[in-house]
Amino acid sequence: MTRGKFITFEGGEGAGKTTQVARLAERLRAGGVETVVTREPGGTPLGESIRDVVLGASPEPVTELLLFAAARAEHVAKVIRPALAHGTWVLCDRFVDSTRVYQGVMAGVSADLIGAIEMRTVAPTFPDLTVVLDVPAEEGLKRTEARGALTRFDAEHAAYHVELREAFRRVALAEPERCVMVDGSRAADEIAADIWRTVETRLLAEARP
Ligand code: Z5A
């Protein structure tokens, strides 16, 4: 059985991750590729409970890190790894880069601690491709405000969102073999077409017999 491909979507608030995960899943399924869509925090019953806790409170950065990591350990072991082993492709809305950026860069938890936890909870199941959707902070916030239901992260001050965007851009630039940065400020169709081209070139060509 050929292992499925693992694609994650990252970026700041309102970057369009959920929209583009759904578009890509639709296109892959239409082409006959079995595809699972999932998200973090969440993806399992326990992970969804942790999501409610962690988004509903304002824990200490290290507490937050451990809660996200606990949800991820369950998610990787019970959903992501089994699906990939079965040949199913997995599209995940946020993954390790969100921890590196929100808890690491933004909240100051050490990269060494984050890396050590990743090795215990994720390795060797790192994404084959990470799509970093890049949107100016004010555009992302405009979108989330228009949609309503802001999280405590959405409600942070403007400078926080500008720094967040820069941190995700650095993630994409630091690992070009895994990450692709896509201009998310365009129309959803245009973005989806770009992502599809990348998936075709980097993953589908290789997966074809
Ligand atoms: N977090 C963390 O700190 N550490 C971790 O390890 C993990 C997460 C895994 C999860 O919140 C929070 O958890 C997150 C970081 C933290 N921070 N926040 N907030 P979430 O899942 O509730 O929120 P989100 O991930 O930021 O999702 P979002 O706000 O829903 O944004 P999105 O998924 O990127 O965008 P969207 O839902 O596709 O689109 C947002 C709106 O814009 C919607 O009305 C769309 O119709 C519209 N949209 C989408 N694309 C376009 C385009 N191209 N043009 C115009 N309008 C568009």
CSV table of C-alpha atoms and ligand atoms in Angstrom, one decimal:
chain,number,residue,atom,x,y,z
A,1,MET,CA,0.0,0.0,0.0
A,2,THR,CA,1.5,3.4,-1.0
A,3,ARG,CA,1.4,5.9,1.9
A,4,GLY,CA,-1.0,8.8,1.5
A,5,LYS,CA,0.3,12.4,1.4
A,6,PHE,CA,0.1,14.7,4.3
A,7,ILE,CA,-0.6,18.4,3.6
A,8,THR,CA,-1.0,21.1,6.2
A,9,PHE,CA,-2.3,24.7,5.9
A,10,GLU,CA,-0.9,27.5,7.9
A,11,GLY,CA,-1.2,31.2,8.3
A,12,GLY,CA,-2.6,34.0,10.4
A,13,GLU,CA,-6.2,34.7,11.2
A,14,GLY,CA,-8.6,34.8,8.3
A,15,ALA,CA,-5.9,33.7,5.8
A,16,GLY,CA,-8.4,31.4,4.1
A,17,LYS,CA,-7.0,28.0,5.4
A,18,THR,CA,-10.4,26.4,6.0
A,19,THR,CA,-11.7,27.6,2.6
A,20,GLN,CA,-8.6,26.2,0.7
A,21,VAL,CA,-8.6,22.9,2.6
A,22,ALA,CA,-12.2,22.3,1.4
A,23,ARG,CA,-11.3,23.3,-2.2
A,24,LEU,CA,-8.3,21.0,-2.4
A,25,ALA,CA,-10.2,18.1,-0.8
A,26,GLU,CA,-13.0,18.5,-3.4
A,27,ARG,CA,-10.5,18.5,-6.2
A,28,LEU,CA,-8.5,15.5,-4.9
A,29,ARG,CA,-11.7,13.5,-4.3
A,30,ALA,CA,-13.0,14.4,-7.8
A,31,GLY,CA,-9.8,12.9,-9.1
A,32,GLY,CA,-10.3,9.7,-7.2
A,33,VAL,CA,-7.9,10.4,-4.3
A,34,GLU,CA,-9.3,9.3,-1.0
A,35,THR,CA,-8.9,12.3,1.3
A,36,VAL,CA,-9.5,13.1,4.9
A,37,VAL,CA,-10.0,16.7,6.2
A,38,THR,CA,-9.1,17.5,9.7
A,39,ARG,CA,-8.0,20.4,11.9
A,40,GLU,CA,-6.0,21.4,14.9
A,41,PRO,CA,-6.6,21.9,17.7
A,42,GLY,CA,-9.1,19.1,17.3
A,43,GLY,CA,-9.4,16.1,15.0
A,44,THR,CA,-10.4,13.6,17.7
A,45,PRO,CA,-13.1,13.7,20.4
A,46,LEU,CA,-10.4,14.4,23.0
A,47,GLY,CA,-8.7,16.9,20.7
A,48,GLU,CA,-12.0,18.8,20.2
A,49,SER,CA,-12.5,18.9,24.0
A,50,ILE,CA,-9.0,20.3,24.4
A,51,ARG,CA,-9.8,22.8,21.7
A,52,ASP,CA,-12.8,24.1,23.8
A,53,VAL,CA,-10.6,24.4,26.9
A,54,VAL,CA,-7.6,26.0,25.2
A,55,LEU,CA,-9.5,28.5,23.1
A,56,GLY,CA,-11.9,29.3,26.0
A,57,ALA,CA,-9.3,30.2,28.5
A,58,SER,CA,-6.0,32.1,28.6
A,59,PRO,CA,-3.5,29.6,30.0
A,60,GLU,CA,0.2,30.2,30.6
A,61,PRO,CA,2.2,29.8,27.4
A,62,VAL,CA,3.7,26.5,28.5
A,63,THR,CA,0.3,25.2,29.6
A,64,GLU,CA,-1.0,26.1,26.2
A,65,LEU,CA,1.9,24.3,24.5
A,66,LEU,CA,1.2,21.1,26.5
A,67,LEU,CA,-2.5,21.2,25.8
A,68,PHE,CA,-1.9,21.7,22.0
A,69,ALA,CA,0.7,18.9,22.2
A,70,ALA,CA,-1.7,16.5,24.0
A,71,ALA,CA,-4.4,17.1,21.4
A,72,ARG,CA,-1.8,16.6,18.6
A,73,ALA,CA,-0.4,13.3,20.1
A,74,GLU,CA,-3.9,11.8,20.0
A,75,HIS,CA,-4.6,13.3,16.5
A,76,VAL,CA,-1.4,11.9,15.0
A,77,ALA,CA,-1.7,8.5,16.6
A,78,LYS,CA,-5.4,7.9,16.0
A,79,VAL,CA,-6.2,9.8,12.8
A,80,ILE,CA,-3.3,11.0,10.8
A,81,ARG,CA,-0.9,8.0,10.9
A,82,PRO,CA,-3.6,5.4,10.3
A,83,ALA,CA,-5.1,7.3,7.4
A,84,LEU,CA,-1.7,7.8,5.7
A,85,ALA,CA,-0.8,4.1,6.2
A,86,HIS,CA,-4.1,3.2,4.5
A,87,GLY,CA,-3.1,5.3,1.5
A,88,THR,CA,-5.5,8.1,2.3
A,89,TRP,CA,-4.4,11.7,1.9
A,90,VAL,CA,-4.7,13.9,4.9
A,91,LEU,CA,-5.4,17.7,4.7
A,92,CYS,CA,-4.9,19.4,8.1
A,93,ASP,CA,-6.0,23.0,9.0
A,94,ARG,CA,-3.0,24.1,11.2
A,95,PHE,CA,-0.3,21.8,12.6
A,96,VAL,CA,3.2,22.1,14.1
A,97,ASP,CA,4.0,25.4,12.5
A,98,SER,CA,1.1,27.0,14.4
A,99,THR,CA,2.8,25.9,17.6
A,100,ARG,CA,6.2,27.1,16.5
A,101,VAL,CA,4.7,30.5,15.7
A,102,TYR,CA,2.0,31.1,18.3
A,103,GLN,CA,3.6,29.4,21.4
A,104,GLY,CA,7.2,29.8,20.2
A,105,VAL,CA,7.7,33.1,18.4
A,106,MET,CA,4.7,35.0,19.8
A,107,ALA,CA,4.5,33.6,23.4
A,108,GLY,CA,8.2,33.0,23.9
A,109,VAL,CA,8.3,29.3,24.7
A,110,SER,CA,11.8,27.9,23.8
A,111,ALA,CA,12.2,26.3,20.3
A,112,ASP,CA,14.2,23.5,22.0
A,113,LEU,CA,11.2,22.5,24.2
A,114,ILE,CA,8.8,22.7,21.2
A,115,GLY,CA,11.2,20.7,19.1
A,116,ALA,CA,11.6,18.0,21.9
A,117,ILE,CA,7.8,17.7,22.2
A,118,GLU,CA,7.5,17.4,18.4
A,119,MET,CA,9.9,14.6,18.4
A,120,ARG,CA,7.8,12.7,20.9
A,121,THR,CA,4.4,13.5,19.6
A,122,VAL,CA,4.8,13.9,15.8
A,123,ALA,CA,8.0,12.4,14.4
A,124,PRO,CA,8.4,10.9,11.9
A,125,THR,CA,4.9,12.0,10.7
A,126,PHE,CA,5.9,15.5,9.4
A,127,PRO,CA,3.9,17.1,6.5
A,128,ASP,CA,4.9,16.3,2.9
A,129,LEU,CA,3.8,19.8,2.0
A,130,THR,CA,2.8,22.9,4.0
A,131,VAL,CA,0.8,25.6,2.3
A,132,VAL,CA,1.4,28.9,4.1
A,133,LEU,CA,-1.3,31.4,3.1
A,134,ASP,CA,0.1,34.9,3.3
A,135,VAL,CA,-2.4,37.7,3.8
A,136,PRO,CA,-1.8,41.3,5.1
A,137,ALA,CA,-2.8,41.3,8.8
A,138,GLU,CA,-5.5,44.0,8.3
A,139,GLU,CA,-7.1,41.9,5.4
A,140,GLY,CA,-7.2,38.7,7.6
A,141,LEU,CA,-8.7,40.6,10.5
A,142,LYS,CA,-11.3,42.3,8.2
A,143,ARG,CA,-12.4,38.8,7.1
A,144,THR,CA,-12.7,37.3,10.6
A,145,GLU,CA,-14.5,40.4,11.9
A,146,ALA,CA,-17.0,40.2,9.0
A,147,ARG,CA,-17.6,36.5,9.8
A,148,GLY,CA,-18.0,37.2,13.6
A,149,ALA,CA,-17.2,34.8,16.5
A,150,LEU,CA,-13.7,36.1,17.2
A,151,THR,CA,-11.2,33.9,19.2
A,152,ARG,CA,-8.9,35.5,21.8
A,153,PHE,CA,-6.1,35.3,19.2
A,154,ASP,CA,-8.2,37.3,16.7
A,155,ALA,CA,-8.8,39.9,19.4
A,156,GLU,CA,-5.0,40.6,19.9
A,157,HIS,CA,-3.8,44.1,19.0
A,158,ALA,CA,-2.8,45.0,15.4
A,159,ALA,CA,1.0,44.8,15.9
A,160,TYR,CA,0.6,41.2,17.1
A,161,HIS,CA,-1.0,40.2,13.8
A,162,VAL,CA,1.7,42.0,11.8
A,163,GLU,CA,4.4,40.1,13.7
A,164,LEU,CA,2.4,36.8,13.3
A,165,ARG,CA,2.3,37.2,9.6
A,166,GLU,CA,6.1,37.8,9.5
A,167,ALA,CA,6.7,34.7,11.7
A,168,PHE,CA,4.7,32.5,9.2
A,169,ARG,CA,6.6,34.0,6.3
A,170,ARG,CA,9.9,33.1,8.0
A,171,VAL,CA,8.6,29.5,8.5
A,172,ALA,CA,7.9,29.2,4.8
A,173,LEU,CA,11.2,30.7,3.8
A,174,ALA,CA,13.2,28.5,6.2
A,175,GLU,CA,12.0,25.2,4.8
A,176,PRO,CA,11.4,25.6,1.1
A,177,GLU,CA,11.5,21.9,0.4
A,178,ARG,CA,8.4,21.4,2.6
A,179,CYS,CA,6.6,24.8,2.5
A,180,VAL,CA,5.1,26.9,-0.2
A,181,MET,CA,4.0,30.4,0.5
A,182,VAL,CA,0.9,31.4,-1.4
A,183,ASP,CA,-0.5,34.9,-1.8
A,184,GLY,CA,-3.8,34.5,0.0
A,185,SER,CA,-5.1,38.1,-0.6
A,186,ARG,CA,-6.4,37.2,-4.1
A,187,ALA,CA,-9.8,35.6,-5.1
A,188,ALA,CA,-10.3,32.1,-3.6
A,189,ASP,CA,-10.4,30.5,-7.1
A,190,GLU,CA,-7.1,32.0,-8.0
A,191,ILE,CA,-5.5,30.7,-4.8
A,192,ALA,CA,-7.0,27.3,-5.2
A,193,ALA,CA,-5.6,27.0,-8.7
A,194,ASP,CA,-2.1,27.9,-7.5
A,195,ILE,CA,-2.3,25.4,-4.7
A,196,TRP,CA,-3.5,22.7,-7.1
A,197,ARG,CA,-0.5,23.4,-9.4
A,198,THR,CA,1.9,22.9,-6.5
A,199,VAL,CA,0.2,19.7,-5.4
A,200,GLU,CA,0.3,18.4,-8.9
A,201,THR,CA,4.0,19.2,-9.4
A,202,ARG,CA,5.2,18.2,-5.9
A,203,LEU,CA,3.0,15.3,-4.9
A,204,LEU,CA,0.7,13.9,-7.6
A,205,ALA,CA,3.4,13.4,-10.2
A,206,GLU,CA,5.4,11.4,-7.7
A,207,ALA,CA,2.4,9.4,-6.5
A,208,ARG,CA,1.5,8.3,-10.1
A,209,PRO,CA,2.6,4.7,-10.9
B,1,Z5A,N1,-3.3,27.6,17.7
B,1,Z5A,C1,-2.1,27.7,18.5
B,1,Z5A,O1,-1.9,28.7,19.1
B,1,Z5A,N2,-1.2,26.7,18.5
B,1,Z5A,C2,-1.4,25.6,17.8
B,1,Z5A,O2,-0.5,24.7,17.8
B,1,Z5A,C3,-2.6,25.5,17.0
B,1,Z5A,C4,-3.5,26.5,17.0
B,1,Z5A,C5,-2.8,24.2,16.2
B,1,Z5A,C6,-7.4,28.2,16.3
B,1,Z5A,O3,-8.4,29.0,15.9
B,1,Z5A,C7,-6.4,29.0,17.1
B,1,Z5A,O4,-5.6,28.1,17.8
B,1,Z5A,C8,-5.6,29.9,16.2
B,1,Z5A,C9,-4.2,29.6,16.6
B,1,Z5A,C10,-4.3,28.7,17.8
B,1,Z5A,N3,-5.8,31.2,16.3
B,1,Z5A,N4,-6.8,31.9,16.0
B,1,Z5A,N5,-7.6,32.5,15.8
B,1,Z5A,P1,-9.4,28.7,14.7
B,1,Z5A,O5,-9.1,27.4,14.1
B,1,Z5A,O6,-10.7,29.0,15.2
B,1,Z5A,O7,-9.0,30.0,13.8
B,1,Z5A,P2,-8.1,30.1,12.5
B,1,Z5A,O8,-7.3,28.8,12.3
B,1,Z5A,O9,-7.4,31.3,12.5
B,1,Z5A,O10,-9.2,30.0,11.4
B,1,Z5A,P3,-10.0,31.2,10.8
B,1,Z5A,O11,-10.0,32.4,11.5
B,1,Z5A,O12,-11.3,30.5,10.5
B,1,Z5A,O13,-9.3,31.5,9.4
B,1,Z5A,P4,-9.0,30.6,8.1
B,1,Z5A,O14,-9.4,29.2,8.3
B,1,Z5A,O15,-7.6,30.9,7.7
B,1,Z5A,O16,-10.0,31.3,7.1
B,1,Z5A,P5,-11.4,30.9,6.4
B,1,Z5A,O17,-12.3,30.3,7.5
B,1,Z5A,O18,-11.2,30.1,5.2
B,1,Z5A,O19,-11.9,32.3,6.0
B,1,Z5A,C11,-12.2,33.3,6.9
B,1,Z5A,C12,-13.3,34.2,6.2
B,1,Z5A,O20,-12.7,34.8,5.1
B,1,Z5A,C13,-14.5,33.5,5.8
B,1,Z5A,O21,-15.7,34.3,5.9
B,1,Z5A,C14,-14.3,33.2,4.3
B,1,Z5A,O22,-15.4,33.1,3.5
B,1,Z5A,C15,-13.5,34.4,3.9
B,1,Z5A,N6,-12.5,34.2,2.8
B,1,Z5A,C16,-11.7,33.0,2.7
B,1,Z5A,N7,-10.9,33.1,1.6
B,1,Z5A,C17,-11.2,34.4,1.1
B,1,Z5A,C18,-10.6,35.1,-0.1
B,1,Z5A,N8,-9.7,34.6,-0.8
B,1,Z5A,N9,-11.1,36.3,-0.3
B,1,Z5A,C19,-12.0,36.9,0.5
B,1,Z5A,N10,-12.6,36.3,1.6
B,1,Z5A,C20,-12.2,35.0,1.9
